[in-house]
Structures are given as C-alpha cells and as structure tokens.
Amino acid sequence: MYGRRSRAAPDGNQTPKPRPARTPAEERDALLAYAFRALGQRALSAQELRGRLEKRSEDAALIDEVLARVQELGYQNDSQVARVENARRGVGVMRVRQTLKRRGVADELIQDTLEARDPGSDAEAVAELLARRWPSFARKRDPQASAFAFLARRGYPGSVIWPAIRAFVAEQDTGDLLPDAPEDWE
C-alpha cells in the first residue's frame, strides 16, 4: 500500500508500459541532471554519488563520464566534503574520521583533514558541551559517567573528556554559583 504503484496499462492490466528507448546523449543528460539534483540536496562524496548513479544506470563508462563532468565543473569535491564534516560543531576527531570513512573519502584525505584540525578546539568544544548539558547530566545517578558516555558518542577521545570533566566538576565544587542561579536556594 505504501510502496510504489505500478502504472496500469489502458486495458486495465498491471503491466507497465515500456519506456521509449533513450539515445546515449539523452541517457547521459538524464544521469547528469540527476547528479546535479542529488548534489543540490547534500554534498556527496564521489563514492556516494557513484552509488546513486549506479542505481540509475548500469553503464559504468557513462557513470564515470558523468562523475568526471560533475567534478570538472566543481559540483563534487571530496576535499570540500571532508572540510565541511571537519567543521561541524559538537563532534570530535574520531566521529569525523568514522563519518568520512563511511562516506568513502580516501584515507589520505581523511588524515590531511584531521591534521589540519586545531587540537585545542576539541577541548573547547567539550567544555562548552559540558557547560550546556551539565544540568541534564546532574540529574543522573552518575553524572560524570553520563557526561563521558555522551561526549564519547560525539567522537571525543577520553584524553580530552576526562580532564574537561574533572575541571568542570572542580569548578562546580568551589561554590561558584551559576550566573542564572538565585543566591537564596537554601
């Protein structure tokens, strides 16, 4: 009921009408138009775009031609995909690596992208996430373990998470009131 409907032929049979055969130029243009639509929705790696094109056509030479043309025009670029993924807020090095690997980006490009990442940015991001999310962690039985699990799922390494948690908890224990906390809680 929720799947694709097959078109009924005029005589009432459920056999779909065959498509008119396309010329190679029409096939190339249709595949190129599909590639542009797909890239207009989301930046895709070459492997992701190739996979989508392979669902549309069985001609490997045509797929290579369309992929090369899209790259030549600058609409598909794996280094741009890697830069965008690396610039995402709230995700750590391990998550960026995993996502780029899953998306089919070359290992050398992943390594170059991660080497260009500012090492201090992870510590700052972890501190910011802790400050923003600590009230929800504090309601748990073990807030530090909950915070660690949350940040580890985000892709931050333990060598960044634990010092940030210790510093945050130490800051909370010094009696510093949060800026929006009333002073007469007791």
Short mmCIF file of C-alpha atoms in Angstrom, two decimals:
data_model
loop_
_atom_site.label_atom_id
_atom_site.label_comp_id
_atom_site.label_asym_id
_atom_site.label_seq_id
_atom_site.Cartn_x
_atom_site.Cartn_y
_atom_site.Cartn_z
CA MET A 1 0.00 0.00 0.00
CA TYR A 2 2.82 2.39 0.82
CA GLY A 3 5.22 1.25 -1.90
CA ARG A 4 5.43 2.41 -5.44
CA ARG A 5 2.35 1.91 -7.50
CA SER A 6 2.65 0.20 -10.80
CA ARG A 7 1.00 2.05 -13.60
CA ALA A 8 -1.94 0.27 -15.10
CA ALA A 9 -2.00 -0.10 -18.82
CA PRO A 10 -5.02 1.39 -20.65
CA ASP A 11 -6.55 -2.07 -20.98
CA GLY A 12 -6.58 -2.50 -17.16
CA ASN A 13 -3.63 -4.88 -16.88
CA GLN A 14 -0.98 -4.11 -14.27
CA THR A 15 1.91 -4.43 -16.71
CA PRO A 16 3.62 -1.07 -17.06
CA LYS A 17 4.16 0.43 -20.47
CA PRO A 18 7.76 0.09 -21.62
CA ARG A 19 9.71 3.33 -21.72
CA PRO A 20 10.80 4.55 -25.08
CA ALA A 21 14.47 3.83 -25.59
CA ARG A 22 16.74 6.78 -24.90
CA THR A 23 19.63 7.76 -27.06
CA PRO A 24 23.06 7.69 -25.38
CA ALA A 25 23.06 11.51 -25.29
CA GLU A 26 19.63 11.56 -23.62
CA GLU A 27 20.76 8.94 -21.13
CA ARG A 28 23.88 10.98 -20.30
CA ASP A 29 21.85 14.18 -19.92
CA ALA A 30 19.31 12.46 -17.67
CA LEU A 31 22.06 11.00 -15.49
CA LEU A 32 23.84 14.35 -15.34
CA ALA A 33 20.60 16.10 -14.35
CA TYR A 34 20.07 13.51 -11.62
CA ALA A 35 23.63 14.05 -10.34
CA PHE A 36 23.02 17.81 -10.12
CA ARG A 37 19.75 17.27 -8.25
CA ALA A 38 21.41 14.88 -5.81
CA LEU A 39 24.29 17.28 -5.19
CA GLY A 40 21.85 20.14 -4.76
CA GLN A 41 20.30 18.39 -1.79
CA ARG A 42 23.52 17.49 0.02
CA ALA A 43 27.27 17.49 -0.59
CA LEU A 44 28.11 13.93 -1.58
CA SER A 45 31.45 12.17 -1.74
CA ALA A 46 32.47 10.61 -5.05
CA GLN A 47 31.65 7.14 -3.71
CA GLU A 48 28.19 8.21 -2.53
CA LEU A 49 27.41 9.87 -5.85
CA ARG A 50 28.72 6.85 -7.78
CA GLY A 51 26.44 4.59 -5.72
CA ARG A 52 23.42 6.72 -6.52
CA LEU A 53 24.30 6.85 -10.21
CA GLU A 54 24.75 3.07 -10.31
CA LYS A 55 21.16 2.71 -9.15
CA ARG A 56 20.09 4.71 -12.19
CA SER A 57 22.31 3.21 -14.87
CA GLU A 58 24.25 0.03 -15.50
CA ASP A 59 26.70 1.64 -17.92
CA ALA A 60 29.95 2.05 -15.95
CA ALA A 61 31.58 4.20 -18.66
CA LEU A 62 28.62 6.58 -18.61
CA ILE A 63 28.75 6.80 -14.81
CA ASP A 64 32.48 7.59 -14.96
CA GLU A 65 31.84 10.25 -17.59
CA VAL A 66 29.07 11.92 -15.56
CA LEU A 67 31.13 11.79 -12.36
CA ALA A 68 34.14 13.30 -14.12
CA ARG A 69 31.99 16.07 -15.62
CA VAL A 70 30.42 16.96 -12.27
CA GLN A 71 33.87 17.09 -10.67
CA GLU A 72 35.27 19.12 -13.56
CA LEU A 73 32.52 21.71 -13.08
CA GLY A 74 33.29 21.84 -9.34
CA TYR A 75 30.00 20.48 -8.06
CA GLN A 76 31.55 17.42 -6.42
CA ASN A 77 34.76 17.60 -4.43
CA ASP A 78 35.79 15.13 -1.74
CA SER A 79 38.09 17.65 -0.06
CA GLN A 80 35.14 20.02 0.34
CA VAL A 81 33.07 17.19 1.85
CA ALA A 82 35.90 16.49 4.30
CA ARG A 83 36.28 20.17 5.21
CA VAL A 84 32.56 20.56 5.89
CA GLU A 85 32.45 17.41 8.01
CA ASN A 86 35.52 18.55 9.94
CA ALA A 87 33.95 21.97 10.62
CA ARG A 88 30.79 20.52 12.20
CA ARG A 89 30.27 21.76 15.72
CA GLY A 90 29.94 19.31 18.56
CA VAL A 91 31.75 16.34 17.04
CA GLY A 92 35.20 15.07 17.80
CA VAL A 93 38.08 13.71 15.76
CA MET A 94 37.01 10.08 16.00
CA ARG A 95 33.48 10.84 14.81
CA VAL A 96 34.78 12.90 11.87
CA ARG A 97 37.13 10.06 10.90
CA GLN A 98 34.38 7.46 11.15
CA THR A 99 31.89 9.54 9.16
CA LEU A 100 34.36 10.32 6.37
CA LYS A 101 35.42 6.67 6.15
CA ARG A 102 31.77 5.60 5.92
CA ARG A 103 31.15 8.17 3.21
CA GLY A 104 34.01 6.75 1.13
CA VAL A 105 36.56 9.54 1.39
CA ALA A 106 40.16 8.46 0.73
CA ASP A 107 42.29 7.68 3.81
CA GLU A 108 44.98 10.21 2.82
CA LEU A 109 42.39 12.98 2.59
CA ILE A 110 40.92 11.99 5.96
CA GLN A 111 44.37 12.10 7.53
CA ASP A 112 45.16 15.50 5.98
CA THR A 113 41.82 16.88 7.14
CA LEU A 114 42.30 15.70 10.71
CA GLU A 115 45.86 17.01 10.85
CA ALA A 116 44.58 20.45 9.86
CA ARG A 117 42.17 20.40 12.81
CA ASP A 118 43.08 22.66 15.72
CA PRO A 119 43.96 20.41 18.68
CA GLY A 120 42.61 22.91 21.20
CA SER A 121 39.24 23.09 19.52
CA ASP A 122 38.20 19.69 20.89
CA ALA A 123 38.93 20.75 24.48
CA GLU A 124 36.98 23.99 24.00
CA ALA A 125 34.05 22.16 22.40
CA VAL A 126 33.96 19.59 25.22
CA ALA A 127 33.99 22.35 27.85
CA GLU A 128 31.17 24.15 26.03
CA LEU A 129 29.08 20.98 25.74
CA LEU A 130 29.63 20.19 29.41
CA ALA A 131 28.53 23.66 30.46
CA ARG A 132 25.43 23.50 28.31
CA ARG A 133 24.41 19.91 29.11
CA TRP A 134 25.52 19.54 32.75
CA PRO A 135 22.06 20.15 34.27
CA SER A 136 20.72 17.06 32.49
CA PHE A 137 23.78 15.00 33.48
CA ALA A 138 23.48 16.15 37.11
CA ARG A 139 20.06 14.50 37.42
CA LYS A 140 21.57 11.08 36.66
CA ARG A 141 22.92 8.64 39.23
CA ASP A 142 26.48 9.09 37.97
CA PRO A 143 26.70 12.45 36.17
CA GLN A 144 30.36 12.07 35.25
CA ALA A 145 29.79 8.68 33.59
CA SER A 146 26.77 10.07 31.73
CA ALA A 147 28.78 13.05 30.54
CA PHE A 148 31.64 10.80 29.46
CA ALA A 149 29.31 8.49 27.52
CA PHE A 150 27.62 11.43 25.80
CA LEU A 151 30.92 13.01 24.76
CA ALA A 152 32.42 9.68 23.68
CA ARG A 153 29.41 9.10 21.40
CA ARG A 154 30.13 12.51 19.91
CA GLY A 155 33.61 11.28 18.97
CA TYR A 156 35.83 12.97 21.53
CA PRO A 157 38.75 10.95 22.91
CA GLY A 158 38.96 10.08 26.60
CA SER A 159 42.21 12.05 26.86
CA VAL A 160 40.17 15.21 26.20
CA ILE A 161 36.97 14.24 28.01
CA TRP A 162 38.30 13.32 31.44
CA PRO A 163 40.39 16.46 32.05
CA ALA A 164 37.44 18.59 30.97
CA ILE A 165 35.05 16.74 33.29
CA ARG A 166 37.47 16.99 36.21
CA ALA A 167 37.97 20.72 35.62
CA PHE A 168 34.23 21.30 35.28
CA VAL A 169 33.38 19.35 38.44
CA ALA A 170 36.16 21.13 40.36
CA GLU A 171 34.76 24.47 39.21
CA GLN A 172 31.28 23.43 40.34
CA ASP A 173 32.57 22.27 43.74
CA THR A 174 34.31 25.58 44.53
CA GLY A 175 30.94 27.06 45.31
CA ASP A 176 30.80 29.27 42.24
CA LEU A 177 27.18 29.89 41.53
CA LEU A 178 25.97 29.63 38.03
CA PRO A 179 25.21 33.07 36.58
CA ASP A 180 21.47 32.46 36.41
CA ALA A 181 21.15 30.73 39.80
CA PRO A 182 19.36 32.53 42.63
CA GLU A 183 21.56 33.15 45.64
CA ASP A 184 18.96 32.12 48.20
CA TRP A 185 18.47 28.47 47.32
CA GLU A 186 18.76 27.29 50.89
#
